[in-house]
Short mmCIF file of C-alpha atoms and ligand atoms in Angstrom, two decimals:
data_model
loop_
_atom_site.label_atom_id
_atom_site.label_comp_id
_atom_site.label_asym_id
_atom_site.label_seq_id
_atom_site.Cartn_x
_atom_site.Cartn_y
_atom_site.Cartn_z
CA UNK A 7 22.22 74.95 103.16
CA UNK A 8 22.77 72.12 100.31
CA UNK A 9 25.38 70.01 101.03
CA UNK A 10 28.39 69.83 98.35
CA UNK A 11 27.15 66.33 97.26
CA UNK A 12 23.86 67.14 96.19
CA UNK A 13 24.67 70.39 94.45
CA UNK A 14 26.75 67.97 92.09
CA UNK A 15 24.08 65.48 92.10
CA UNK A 16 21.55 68.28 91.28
CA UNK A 17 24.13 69.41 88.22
CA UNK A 18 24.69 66.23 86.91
CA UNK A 19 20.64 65.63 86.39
CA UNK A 20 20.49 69.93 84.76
CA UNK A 21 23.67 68.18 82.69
CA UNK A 22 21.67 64.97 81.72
CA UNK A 23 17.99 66.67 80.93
CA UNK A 24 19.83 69.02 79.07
CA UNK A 25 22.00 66.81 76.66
CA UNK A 26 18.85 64.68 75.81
CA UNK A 27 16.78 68.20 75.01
CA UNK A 28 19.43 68.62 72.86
CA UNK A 29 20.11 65.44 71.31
CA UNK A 30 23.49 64.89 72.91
CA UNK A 31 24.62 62.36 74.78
CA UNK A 32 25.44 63.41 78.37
CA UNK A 33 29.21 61.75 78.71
CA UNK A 34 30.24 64.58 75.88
CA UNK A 35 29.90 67.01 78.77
CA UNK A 36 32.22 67.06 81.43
CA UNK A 37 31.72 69.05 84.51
CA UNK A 38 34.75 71.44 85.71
CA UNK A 39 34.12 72.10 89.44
CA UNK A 40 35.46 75.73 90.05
CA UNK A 41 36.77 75.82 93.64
CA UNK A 42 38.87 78.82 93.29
CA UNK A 43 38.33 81.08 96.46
CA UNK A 44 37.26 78.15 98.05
CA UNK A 45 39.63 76.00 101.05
CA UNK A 46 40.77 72.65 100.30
CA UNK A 47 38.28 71.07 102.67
CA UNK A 48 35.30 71.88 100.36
CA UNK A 49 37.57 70.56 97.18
CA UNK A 50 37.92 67.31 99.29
CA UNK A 51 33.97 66.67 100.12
CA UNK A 52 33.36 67.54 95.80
CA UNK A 53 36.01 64.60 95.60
CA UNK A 54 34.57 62.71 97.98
CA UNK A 55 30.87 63.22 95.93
CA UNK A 56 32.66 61.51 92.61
CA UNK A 57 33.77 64.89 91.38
CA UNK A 58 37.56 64.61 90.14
CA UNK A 59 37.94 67.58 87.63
CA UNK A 60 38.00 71.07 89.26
CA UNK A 61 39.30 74.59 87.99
CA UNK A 62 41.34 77.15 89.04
CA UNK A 63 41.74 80.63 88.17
CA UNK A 64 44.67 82.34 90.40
CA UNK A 65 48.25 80.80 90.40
CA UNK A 66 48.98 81.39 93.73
CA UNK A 67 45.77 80.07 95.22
CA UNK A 68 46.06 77.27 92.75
CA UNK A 69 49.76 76.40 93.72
CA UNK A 70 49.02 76.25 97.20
CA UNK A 71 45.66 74.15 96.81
CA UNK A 72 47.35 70.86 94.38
CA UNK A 73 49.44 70.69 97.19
CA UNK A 74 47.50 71.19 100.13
CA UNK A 75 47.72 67.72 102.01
CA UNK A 76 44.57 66.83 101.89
CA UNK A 77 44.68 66.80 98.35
CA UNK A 78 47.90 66.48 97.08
CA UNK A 79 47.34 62.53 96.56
CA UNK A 80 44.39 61.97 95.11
CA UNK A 81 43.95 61.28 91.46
CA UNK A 82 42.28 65.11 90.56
CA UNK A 83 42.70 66.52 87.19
CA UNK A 84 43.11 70.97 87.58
CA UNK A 85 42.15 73.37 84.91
CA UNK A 86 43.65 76.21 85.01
CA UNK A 87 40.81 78.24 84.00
CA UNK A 88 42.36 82.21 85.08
CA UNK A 89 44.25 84.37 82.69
CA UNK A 90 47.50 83.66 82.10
CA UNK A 91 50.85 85.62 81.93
CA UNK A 92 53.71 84.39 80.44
CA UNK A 93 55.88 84.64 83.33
CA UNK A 94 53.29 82.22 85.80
CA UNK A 95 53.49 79.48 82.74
CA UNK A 96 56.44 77.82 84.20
CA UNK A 97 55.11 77.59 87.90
CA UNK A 98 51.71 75.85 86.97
CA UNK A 99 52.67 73.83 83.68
CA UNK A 100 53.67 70.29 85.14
CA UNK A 101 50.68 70.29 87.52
CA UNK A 102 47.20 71.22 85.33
CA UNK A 103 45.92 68.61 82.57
CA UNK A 104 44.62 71.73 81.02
CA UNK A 105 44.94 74.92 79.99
CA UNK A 106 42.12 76.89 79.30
CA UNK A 107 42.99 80.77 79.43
CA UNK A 108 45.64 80.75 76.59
CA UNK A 109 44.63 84.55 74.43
CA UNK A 110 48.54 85.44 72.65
CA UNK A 111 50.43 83.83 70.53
CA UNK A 112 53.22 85.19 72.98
CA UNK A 113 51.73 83.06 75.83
CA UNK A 114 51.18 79.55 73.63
CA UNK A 115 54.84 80.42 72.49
CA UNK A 116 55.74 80.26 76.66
CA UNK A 117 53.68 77.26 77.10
CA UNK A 118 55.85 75.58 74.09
CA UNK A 119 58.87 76.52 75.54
CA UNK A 120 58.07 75.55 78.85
CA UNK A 121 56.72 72.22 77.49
CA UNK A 122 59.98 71.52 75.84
CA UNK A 123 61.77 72.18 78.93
CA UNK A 124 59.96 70.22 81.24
CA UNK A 125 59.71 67.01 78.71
CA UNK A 126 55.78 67.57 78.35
CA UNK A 127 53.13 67.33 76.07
CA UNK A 128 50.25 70.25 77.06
CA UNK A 129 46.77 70.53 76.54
CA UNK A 130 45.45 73.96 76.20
CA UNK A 131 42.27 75.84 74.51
CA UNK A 132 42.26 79.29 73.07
CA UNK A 133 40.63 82.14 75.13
CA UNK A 134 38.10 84.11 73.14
CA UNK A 135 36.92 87.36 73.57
CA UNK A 136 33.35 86.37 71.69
CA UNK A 137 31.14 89.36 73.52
CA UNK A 138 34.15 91.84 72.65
CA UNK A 139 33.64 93.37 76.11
CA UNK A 140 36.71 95.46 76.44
CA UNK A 141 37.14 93.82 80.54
CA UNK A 142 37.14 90.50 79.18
CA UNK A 143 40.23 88.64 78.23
CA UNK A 144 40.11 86.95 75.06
CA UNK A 145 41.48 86.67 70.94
CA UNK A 146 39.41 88.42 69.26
CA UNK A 147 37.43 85.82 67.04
CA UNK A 148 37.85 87.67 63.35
CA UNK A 149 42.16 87.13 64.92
CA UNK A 150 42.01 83.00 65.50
CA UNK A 151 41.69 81.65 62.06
CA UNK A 152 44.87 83.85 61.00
CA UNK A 153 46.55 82.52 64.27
CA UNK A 154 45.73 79.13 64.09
CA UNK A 155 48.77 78.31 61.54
CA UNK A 156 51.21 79.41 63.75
CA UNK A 157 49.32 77.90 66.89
CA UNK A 158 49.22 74.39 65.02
CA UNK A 159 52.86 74.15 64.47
CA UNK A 160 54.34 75.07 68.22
CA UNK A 161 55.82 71.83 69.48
CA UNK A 162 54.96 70.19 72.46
CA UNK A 163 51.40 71.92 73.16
CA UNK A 164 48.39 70.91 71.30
CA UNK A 165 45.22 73.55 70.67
CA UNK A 166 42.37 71.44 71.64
CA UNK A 167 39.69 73.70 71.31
CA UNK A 168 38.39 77.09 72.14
CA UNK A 169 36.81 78.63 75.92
CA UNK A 170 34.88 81.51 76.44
CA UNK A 171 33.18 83.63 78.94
CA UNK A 172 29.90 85.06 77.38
CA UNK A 173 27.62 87.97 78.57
CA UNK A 174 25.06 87.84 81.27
CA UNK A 175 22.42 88.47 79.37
CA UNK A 176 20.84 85.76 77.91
CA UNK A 177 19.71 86.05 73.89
CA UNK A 178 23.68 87.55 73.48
CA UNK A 179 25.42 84.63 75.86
CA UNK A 180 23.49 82.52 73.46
CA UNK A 181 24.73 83.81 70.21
CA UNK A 182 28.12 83.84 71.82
CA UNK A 183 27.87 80.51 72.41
CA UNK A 184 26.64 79.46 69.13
CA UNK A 185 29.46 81.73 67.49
CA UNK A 186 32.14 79.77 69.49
CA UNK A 187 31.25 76.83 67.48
CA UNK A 188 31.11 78.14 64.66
CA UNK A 189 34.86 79.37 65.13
CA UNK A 190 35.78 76.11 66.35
CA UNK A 191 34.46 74.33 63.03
CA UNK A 192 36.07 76.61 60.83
CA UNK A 193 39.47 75.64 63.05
CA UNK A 194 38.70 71.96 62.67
CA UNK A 195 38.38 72.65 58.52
CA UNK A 196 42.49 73.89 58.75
CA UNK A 197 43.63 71.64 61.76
CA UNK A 198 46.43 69.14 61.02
CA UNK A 199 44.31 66.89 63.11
CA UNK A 200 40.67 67.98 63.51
CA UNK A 201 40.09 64.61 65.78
CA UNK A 202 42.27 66.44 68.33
CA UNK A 203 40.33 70.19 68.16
CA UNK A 204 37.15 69.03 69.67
CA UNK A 205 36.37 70.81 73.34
CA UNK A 206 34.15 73.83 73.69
CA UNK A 207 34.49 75.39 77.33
CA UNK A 208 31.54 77.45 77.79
CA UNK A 209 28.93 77.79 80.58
CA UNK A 210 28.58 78.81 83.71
CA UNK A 211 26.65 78.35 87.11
CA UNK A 212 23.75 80.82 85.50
CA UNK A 213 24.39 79.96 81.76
CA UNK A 214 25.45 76.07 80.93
CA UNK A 215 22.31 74.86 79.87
CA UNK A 216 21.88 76.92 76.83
CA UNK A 217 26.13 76.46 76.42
CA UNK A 218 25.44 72.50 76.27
CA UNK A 219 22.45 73.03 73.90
CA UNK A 220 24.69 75.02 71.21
CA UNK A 221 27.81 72.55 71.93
CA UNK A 222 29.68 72.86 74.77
CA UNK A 223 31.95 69.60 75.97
CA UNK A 224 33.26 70.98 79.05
CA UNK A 225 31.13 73.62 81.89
CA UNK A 226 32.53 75.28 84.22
CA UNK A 227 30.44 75.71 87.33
CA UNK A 228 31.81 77.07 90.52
CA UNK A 229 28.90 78.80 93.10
CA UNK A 230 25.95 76.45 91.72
CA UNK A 231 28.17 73.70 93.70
CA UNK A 232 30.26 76.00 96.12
CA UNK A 233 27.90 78.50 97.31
CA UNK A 234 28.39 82.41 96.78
CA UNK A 235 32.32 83.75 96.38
C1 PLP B 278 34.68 81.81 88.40
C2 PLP B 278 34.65 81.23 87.04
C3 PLP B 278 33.69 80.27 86.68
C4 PLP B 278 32.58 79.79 87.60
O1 PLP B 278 31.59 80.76 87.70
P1 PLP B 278 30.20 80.46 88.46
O2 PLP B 278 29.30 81.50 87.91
O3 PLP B 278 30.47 80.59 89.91
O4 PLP B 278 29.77 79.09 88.08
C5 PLP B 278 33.76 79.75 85.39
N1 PLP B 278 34.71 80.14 84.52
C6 PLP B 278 35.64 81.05 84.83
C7 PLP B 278 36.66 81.42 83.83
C8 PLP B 278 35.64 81.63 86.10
O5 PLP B 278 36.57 82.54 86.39
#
């Protein structure tokens, strides 16, 4: 089997070849390593093979992970990349640098309030439902623009950009993508500061090549480095 290390080596080339097919310029893509399901041991030998952003999807797992020994002092930046309920905002807020499965207005109100109380500033991106597959979490995208006023004006957290899971197959994932960007554009015409609404989490181990070619800024890959869940 390949060893940790050179599945990330192998990722960062797809990454590379895939922002100059596109025109882009490979340090707007940052790669999210998603370890969830996965023991601390493997998140240590990705850290050890330069990899220092990694996402997480369950709170539990993800509590119990930052502060595994092994990891709890190195310098790694979490995503919390799951769903989130209101009532797990409070146990993960002071210990992820982002948020990335934010889909109410009733869970970015939380976050605020949870913000305030810990003395924070937050990072999150809205969740959005772009395939409108009734299993997937997710605004629905004709819902964001009307949202975004109220989203813009909750203190402490700040929207910085939009995440999405799209469909497996691939001429829809594709259109998804596209449509993502399109939604975050129209945001960034109404944003008290578009500078700050720039990230676009989209792609996956099977998908993130065509996700960087219509835009994305951050993939998140998880068995393409891991191995099978
Ligand atoms: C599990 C997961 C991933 C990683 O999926 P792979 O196909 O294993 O790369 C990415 N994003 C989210 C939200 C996930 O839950």
């Amino acid at each position: 089997m390949a060893s940790i290390a050179s599945n990330i080596e192998a990722i960062r080339e797809q990454i590379t070849s895939a922002c100059l097919s596109a025109g882009r310029d490979p340090a707007e893509v940052r790669l999210i390593a998603v370890s969830k399901t996965k023991p601390a041991t493997l998140v240590k030998e990705a850290f050890d093979a330069g990899q220092i952003e990694f996402g997480e999807s369950y709170v539990q797992e993800f509590l119990d992970k930052c502060q595994d020994p092994l990891l709890e002092n190195l310098p790694l930046e979490w995503h919390f990349i799951g769903h989130l309920q209101s009532n797990k905002v409070r146990s993960i807020i002071d210990k992820v640098s982002l948020v990335h499965g934010i889909d109410k207005l009733s869970t970015a109100e939380e976050l605020s309030k949870r913000a305030i109380q810990h003395n924070l500033q937050v990072d999150y991106l809205l969740e959005v439902n772009t395939s409108g597959e009734a299993s997937k979490y997710g605004m629905h995208p004709d819902e964001v623009v009307a949202a975004a006023e109220s989203l813009f004006s909750m203190p402490n957290i700040t929207l910085r950009g939009l995440m999405t899971i799209a469909s497996p197959e691939r001429a829809e994932a594709q259109e998804e993508f596209r449509n993502l960007r399109l939604l975050l554009e129209s945001l960034q015409e109404i944003a008290p500061d578009p500078s700050k609404l720039t990230e676009l989490s989209m792609g996956m181990s099977g998908d993130f090549e065509d996700a960087i070619h219509e835009g994305a800024t951050m993939i998140r890959i998880g068995s393409a480095i891991f191995g099978w869940r």
